[in-house]
Amino acid sequence: MAKTLINVKPHPGQAEVHNSSARFKVLDCGRRWGKTRLGVMECLDVAAQGKRAWWVAPTYKMSEVGWRPLRGLAAQIPHVEVRRADREIILPNGGSVTVRSADNPDSLRGEGLDFVVMDECAFMHEDAWNEALRPALADRQGRALFISTPKGRNWFWRMWQLGQEDNGQWQSWRFTSYDNPFVPNEEIDAARATMPERVFAQEFLAEFIDDAGGVFRGVMAAATAEPQDKAEAGHEYMMGVDWAQSNDFTVLTCIDMTTNEVCAVDRFNQIDYSTQLSRLRAMYERFKPAAIISEKNSMGGPLSESLQQMGLPVQMFTTTNATKTEIIQALALAFETAQVRIPNDATMIGELQAYEQTQLPSGIWRYSAPDGMHDDMVMSLALAWHGCNNKPWLLL
Ligand SMILES: Nc1ncnc2c1ncn2[C@@H]1O[C@H](COP(=O)(O)OP(=O)(O)OP(=O)(O)O)[C@@H](O)[C@H]1O
Ligand SMILES: [Mg+2]
């Protein structure tokens, strides 16, 4: 391996990952564990075999973090060619390592690869992997190393989970910052004293924190609702609808207002009008909700009108930053105070846990799914819950 060419020894955790024969390795580590160092060593190792490797960072600026040690380590190899402008290192045997950044998807297209490292990949768009890097590995049956500190439960978490299942191709690890013998434990303890426990657990212990810094807390505890096939006698129901935009899902959510449980969810991405209307109608017939709170975005307007013409009790909801903030905060409060229960549905739980808030410079909050993730289950649920709270059907 590269360590025979260059004078670097992996520490025990790095060696363990290196020695695994899995094709796709997912490495969840605390800050300063030696993630970047391992990624760079693995790339040089592949290049030393005459093969082609890429080192990919989330942004151009962050790619400097890899390019610097890569250049430094490569300088120890005789007759190596360092192409600064292309940020590429070419070994005498023809093997190469190229540094790229995922914020420029076009730069990720092109040649077939033997190996790719994605450093801090929890901060990348999932599309970088699915649409650009995974296909580039296909013709050479290339391998991949996903490395990151966690960022809540986003796609990196899902990849890590794949590696926890015993399926041969994927393997995953978790290491804390304390596992790097080159960083003194006191340094990490000092950092711990300055930050909230949850942040420390994520950043240094590499824990995939349930609801890390997120909007909704107590999601897992709420996931105990039993699905219902049809309305129970004497119960009242409420529905919420988030219509698909171009590339996401239409989600119908029905809440049993007698128990505050989500009793039925339908999620689909056929966006032709007739499919959407007939699926909605089917759920309506099963539960006869008091009202259907329907988002009035570009497509939602005409669809909601069609439903009204069919005689369904549709109440339109216009989403603006202000109205969205209101219904999301009401839903967050419902989770925090354990008022609402949801089914144990991985997609719904994932969306709720990943949902983010950012405060704009003006002080206003903005709510959204992280880049690359959907929020249609969150919105549909928030609309239904809004209906439960505001009894708009009284106005119908
Ligand atoms: N095998 C090794 N031998 C010597 N030093 C190492 C080794 N691995 C890591 N280090 C040192 O540990 C420190 C952290 O390494 P690195 O930057 O690779 O970690 P990281 O997990 O990517 O950190 P960050 O979270 O800041 O991105 C650096 O000073 C690096 O030189
Ligand atoms: Mg790093």
XYZ file of C-alpha atoms and ligand atoms in Angstrom:
428
model
C 0.000 0.000 0.000
C 0.954 3.637 -0.136
C 2.706 3.479 3.176
C 5.436 1.538 1.463
C 5.937 4.495 -0.880
C 5.465 7.240 1.667
C 6.413 7.473 5.248
C 3.002 7.444 6.942
C 1.583 4.904 9.325
C -2.158 4.629 9.820
C -3.363 4.589 13.416
C -5.245 1.462 14.566
C -8.722 2.679 13.541
C -7.467 3.776 10.140
C -5.749 0.415 9.672
C -8.947 -1.439 10.514
C -10.873 0.429 7.835
C -8.059 0.016 5.326
C -7.899 -3.751 5.884
C -11.597 -4.353 5.289
C -12.407 -5.828 1.905
C -15.858 -4.206 1.671
C -16.453 -2.387 -1.602
C -18.358 0.510 0.003
C -17.032 1.705 3.358
C -18.921 4.205 5.477
C -16.960 5.869 8.214
C -18.706 7.935 10.853
C -16.137 9.714 13.009
C -15.716 12.551 15.444
C -13.781 15.710 14.634
C -9.995 15.264 14.365
C -10.176 11.467 14.222
C -8.031 11.437 11.103
C -10.746 11.155 8.477
C -9.132 13.383 5.911
C -5.747 11.797 6.492
C -7.168 8.324 5.931
C -8.980 9.444 2.779
C -5.818 10.893 1.333
C -3.801 7.782 2.192
C -6.404 5.536 0.597
C -6.340 7.606 -2.593
C -2.562 7.406 -2.817
C -2.759 3.692 -2.177
C -5.070 3.244 -5.150
C -2.873 5.459 -7.323
C 0.160 3.408 -6.284
C -1.531 0.443 -7.971
C -1.700 2.410 -11.224
C -5.381 3.193 -10.776
C -7.489 6.334 -10.838
C -8.867 7.854 -7.607
C -10.898 10.949 -6.820
C -10.998 12.851 -3.576
C -14.277 14.768 -3.372
C -15.127 17.516 -0.867
C -18.477 19.298 -0.388
C -17.198 22.666 -1.648
C -14.224 24.054 -3.513
C -13.053 25.774 -0.342
C -13.228 22.536 1.652
C -11.370 20.640 -1.045
C -8.236 22.592 -0.106
C -8.253 20.591 3.135
C -7.510 17.444 1.162
C -5.366 18.906 -1.568
C -2.796 20.210 0.932
C -1.930 16.868 2.654
C -2.254 15.069 -0.657
C 0.382 17.312 -2.186
C 2.488 16.997 0.948
C 2.423 13.204 1.043
C 2.810 12.856 -2.708
C 5.949 14.983 -2.589
C 7.657 12.028 -0.898
C 7.134 9.848 -3.969
C 9.970 10.016 -6.518
C 9.105 11.364 -9.989
C 5.554 12.276 -9.039
C 3.890 14.914 -11.180
C 1.812 17.525 -9.334
C -0.590 19.433 -11.583
C -1.624 22.346 -9.426
C -4.104 23.904 -11.823
C -6.029 20.649 -12.208
C -5.355 19.648 -8.606
C -4.184 16.310 -9.790
C -1.295 14.047 -8.844
C 0.089 11.597 -11.355
C 2.390 8.788 -10.344
C 5.091 7.377 -12.622
C 3.012 4.208 -13.083
C 0.106 6.254 -14.505
C -2.004 6.089 -11.340
C -3.631 9.366 -10.352
C -5.488 11.213 -7.624
C -7.719 14.151 -8.552
C -9.403 16.568 -6.136
C -12.944 17.646 -6.947
C -15.822 19.397 -5.195
C -19.442 18.317 -5.078
C -20.898 21.839 -5.258
C -20.108 21.812 -8.959
C -21.980 18.766 -10.271
C -20.615 19.198 -13.794
C -17.091 18.724 -12.489
C -18.138 15.305 -11.173
C -19.024 13.944 -14.562
C -16.657 12.186 -16.847
C -14.261 9.327 -16.690
C -14.567 5.934 -15.033
C -13.039 5.652 -11.579
C -11.467 2.899 -9.514
C -12.005 4.659 -6.228
C -13.676 7.710 -4.772
C -13.409 9.252 -1.321
C -16.170 11.603 -0.230
C -14.836 13.648 2.677
C -17.458 15.234 4.993
C -20.075 13.663 2.804
C -22.921 14.397 5.269
C -22.548 17.944 3.937
C -22.904 16.934 0.311
C -25.979 16.594 -1.782
C -27.015 12.966 -2.107
C -27.267 13.503 -5.871
C -23.486 13.883 -6.084
C -23.277 10.210 -5.152
C -26.350 8.844 -6.893
C -26.127 10.751 -10.156
C -22.435 11.375 -10.685
C -20.074 9.298 -8.558
C -21.879 5.957 -8.301
C -22.247 5.703 -12.110
C -18.561 6.642 -12.565
C -17.613 3.560 -10.544
C -19.688 1.194 -12.634
C -17.427 0.215 -15.525
C -14.358 -0.446 -13.379
C -16.283 -1.865 -10.443
C -14.720 0.890 -8.395
C -14.837 1.246 -4.640
C -15.980 4.115 -2.432
C -15.172 5.501 0.997
C -17.780 7.727 2.630
C -16.298 9.741 5.504
C -17.970 12.309 7.701
C -18.940 13.603 11.065
C -22.687 13.061 11.313
C -25.237 15.732 10.540
C -28.450 14.518 12.100
C -30.025 11.616 10.299
C -29.615 12.534 6.665
C -28.495 10.378 3.729
C -25.084 9.776 5.302
C -26.886 8.095 8.181
C -28.816 5.930 5.736
C -25.577 4.884 4.010
C -24.055 4.135 7.404
C -27.039 1.985 8.271
C -26.586 0.020 5.044
C -23.095 -0.789 6.264
C -24.440 -2.031 9.584
C -26.536 -4.616 7.809
C -24.440 -7.618 6.996
C -24.524 -7.696 3.206
C -20.901 -8.098 2.151
C -20.543 -5.090 -0.139
C -21.112 -2.439 2.503
C -19.420 -2.001 5.854
C -19.581 0.877 8.315
C -17.725 2.025 11.407
C -18.102 4.613 14.123
C -15.097 6.108 15.913
C -14.935 8.962 18.379
C -12.336 11.719 18.432
C -10.750 9.992 21.430
C -9.784 7.144 19.094
C -7.094 9.249 17.391
C -3.874 8.565 19.336
C -2.320 11.715 17.830
C -4.814 14.068 19.469
C -4.505 14.408 23.270
C -7.678 13.509 25.180
C -7.375 16.731 27.175
C -7.902 18.724 23.978
C -11.199 16.971 23.412
C -12.247 17.349 27.051
C -11.502 21.060 26.775
C -13.773 21.340 23.749
C -16.486 19.458 25.612
C -16.570 22.096 28.334
C -17.480 24.808 25.827
C -20.444 23.296 23.996
C -23.878 21.806 24.596
C -23.843 18.066 25.301
C -25.839 17.270 22.173
C -23.410 19.129 19.966
C -20.445 17.392 21.599
C -22.120 14.006 21.161
C -22.542 14.647 17.459
C -19.264 16.377 16.668
C -16.820 14.418 18.851
C -18.588 11.166 19.718
C -19.971 10.862 16.173
C -23.450 10.000 17.427
C -26.336 10.230 14.997
C -28.356 12.341 17.378
C -32.080 11.832 17.285
C -33.394 15.220 16.109
C -29.889 16.780 16.197
C -30.460 20.477 16.550
C -33.576 19.888 14.540
C -37.058 21.282 14.632
C -38.950 18.262 15.938
C -38.009 16.666 19.253
C -39.470 13.469 20.585
C -40.182 11.976 17.169
C -39.157 8.430 18.049
C -41.192 8.464 21.252
C -44.248 9.524 19.255
C -43.964 6.750 16.683
C -46.440 4.336 18.253
C -49.661 4.982 16.330
C -51.481 1.980 14.863
C -52.663 2.315 11.267
C -56.439 2.117 10.719
C -58.166 0.714 7.628
C -61.315 2.716 7.962
C -63.072 5.117 10.292
C -63.858 3.844 13.770
C -67.371 4.423 14.991
C -67.752 7.753 16.745
C -64.268 9.032 15.778
C -63.646 12.244 13.874
C -60.906 12.644 11.278
C -58.850 15.342 9.574
C -56.790 15.154 6.381
C -53.802 17.124 5.110
C -52.501 17.129 1.515
C -49.135 18.229 0.218
C -49.155 18.074 -3.579
C -46.136 16.950 -5.576
C -44.066 19.588 -7.281
C -41.913 18.471 -10.206
C -39.768 15.798 -8.531
C -41.252 14.994 -5.150
C -44.242 13.195 -3.713
C -47.878 13.834 -3.073
C -48.595 12.902 0.528
C -51.999 12.410 2.117
C -52.124 12.259 5.913
C -55.166 11.386 7.954
C -55.376 12.067 11.689
C -57.874 10.487 14.050
C -58.904 13.581 16.019
C -60.375 11.468 18.787
C -56.962 10.013 19.671
C -54.598 12.487 17.935
C -53.020 9.579 16.078
C -51.984 9.589 12.443
C -54.074 6.669 11.242
C -53.287 6.605 7.504
C -50.655 7.972 5.130
C -50.436 7.667 1.356
C -47.316 8.802 -0.489
C -46.906 8.537 -4.247
C -45.218 10.304 -7.123
C -47.566 9.783 -10.029
C -48.409 13.382 -10.707
C -51.125 13.037 -13.331
C -54.299 14.698 -12.077
C -56.579 11.690 -12.256
C -54.299 9.419 -10.193
C -53.878 12.033 -7.523
C -57.572 12.788 -7.311
C -58.628 9.159 -7.191
C -56.150 8.250 -4.473
C -57.240 11.189 -2.407
C -60.841 10.303 -2.941
C -60.154 6.722 -1.814
C -58.719 7.917 1.492
C -61.583 10.359 1.897
C -64.112 7.560 1.460
C -62.379 5.422 4.092
C -62.406 8.057 6.828
C -64.868 10.785 5.808
C -62.718 13.491 7.451
C -64.370 16.663 8.659
C -62.079 18.621 6.357
C -59.183 18.245 3.938
C -56.510 20.899 4.357
C -54.986 21.233 0.930
C -51.933 23.238 0.034
C -52.654 25.770 -2.657
C -49.386 25.888 -4.549
C -49.201 26.015 -8.349
C -50.729 22.572 -8.860
C -52.670 22.454 -5.595
C -55.023 25.250 -6.650
C -56.724 23.527 -9.584
C -56.612 20.120 -7.882
C -58.267 21.502 -4.774
C -60.950 23.122 -6.915
C -61.678 19.817 -8.644
C -62.104 18.197 -5.244
C -64.448 20.949 -4.126
C -66.503 20.418 -7.273
C -66.772 16.735 -6.335
C -68.298 17.888 -3.057
C -65.301 17.147 -0.826
C -64.812 19.441 2.201
C -61.575 21.014 0.988
C -60.055 23.952 2.786
C -57.197 25.588 0.875
C -54.038 26.641 2.628
C -51.705 29.216 1.122
C -48.099 28.557 2.055
C -45.936 31.582 2.749
C -42.924 31.753 5.002
C -45.162 33.121 7.755
C -47.954 30.524 7.481
C -45.450 27.696 7.145
C -43.640 28.878 10.273
C -46.912 28.890 12.147
C -47.987 25.363 11.240
C -44.503 23.878 11.644
C -44.079 25.420 15.082
C -47.492 24.138 16.124
C -46.509 20.639 15.004
C -43.140 20.903 16.810
C -44.990 21.810 19.989
C -47.283 18.823 19.525
C -44.250 16.506 19.426
C -42.559 18.190 22.358
C -45.660 17.911 24.521
C -46.415 14.363 23.301
C -49.820 15.353 21.977
C -49.542 13.733 18.571
C -48.620 10.183 17.618
C -47.370 8.955 14.249
C -46.880 5.502 12.724
C -43.482 3.827 12.961
C -42.722 4.764 9.344
C -39.020 5.141 8.479
C -39.579 7.738 5.766
C -41.781 9.916 7.940
C -39.454 9.640 10.923
C -36.438 10.387 8.732
C -38.042 13.493 7.252
C -39.152 14.786 10.639
C -35.761 14.232 12.227
C -33.845 15.809 9.380
C -36.088 18.861 9.087
C -34.134 22.061 9.640
C -34.550 25.609 10.797
C -32.289 28.455 9.856
C -32.498 31.971 11.143
C -32.133 34.570 8.413
C -30.090 37.723 9.091
C -33.397 39.563 9.504
C -34.227 37.301 12.458
C -36.982 35.442 10.586
C -36.967 31.644 10.757
C -36.971 29.567 7.639
C -37.995 25.911 7.750
C -36.995 23.322 5.167
C -35.654 19.860 4.512
C -31.870 19.642 4.218
C -30.545 19.797 0.665
C -31.393 16.663 -1.221
C -34.145 15.532 1.125
C -37.907 15.764 0.863
C -40.291 17.393 3.295
C -43.643 16.425 1.819
C -44.506 14.068 4.676
C -43.701 16.822 7.157
C -45.824 19.371 5.307
C -48.746 17.014 4.846
C -48.706 16.147 8.549
C -48.356 19.805 9.545
C -51.386 20.671 7.397
C -53.482 17.913 8.924
C -52.449 18.942 12.428
C -53.261 22.544 11.592
C -56.733 21.358 10.640
C -57.132 19.541 13.958
C -56.160 22.652 15.895
C -58.016 25.278 14.002
C -61.240 23.535 13.215
C -61.510 25.246 9.834
C -64.238 22.786 8.844
C -66.571 24.872 10.972
C -66.131 27.574 8.354
C -66.957 25.342 5.407
N -2.010 8.158 10.892
C -1.662 9.342 11.363
N -0.391 9.629 11.703
C -0.064 10.825 12.216
N -0.917 11.823 12.418
C -2.196 11.622 12.099
C -2.644 10.377 11.557
N -3.975 10.472 11.329
C -4.329 11.700 11.717
N -3.273 12.392 12.180
C -3.289 13.757 12.681
O -4.484 13.983 13.400
C -5.012 15.268 13.113
C -6.409 15.152 12.530
O -6.327 14.528 11.260
P -7.359 14.872 10.083
O -7.335 16.308 9.734
O -7.136 13.871 9.022
O -8.699 14.548 10.874
P -10.210 14.827 10.477
O -10.981 13.768 11.144
O -10.334 14.955 9.008
O -10.409 16.230 11.201
P -11.576 17.322 10.944
O -12.747 16.825 11.716
O -10.999 18.578 11.498
O -11.821 17.381 9.468
C -4.047 15.936 12.156
O -3.153 16.734 12.890
C -3.338 14.754 11.529
O -2.053 15.113 11.081
Mg -11.195 16.418 7.792
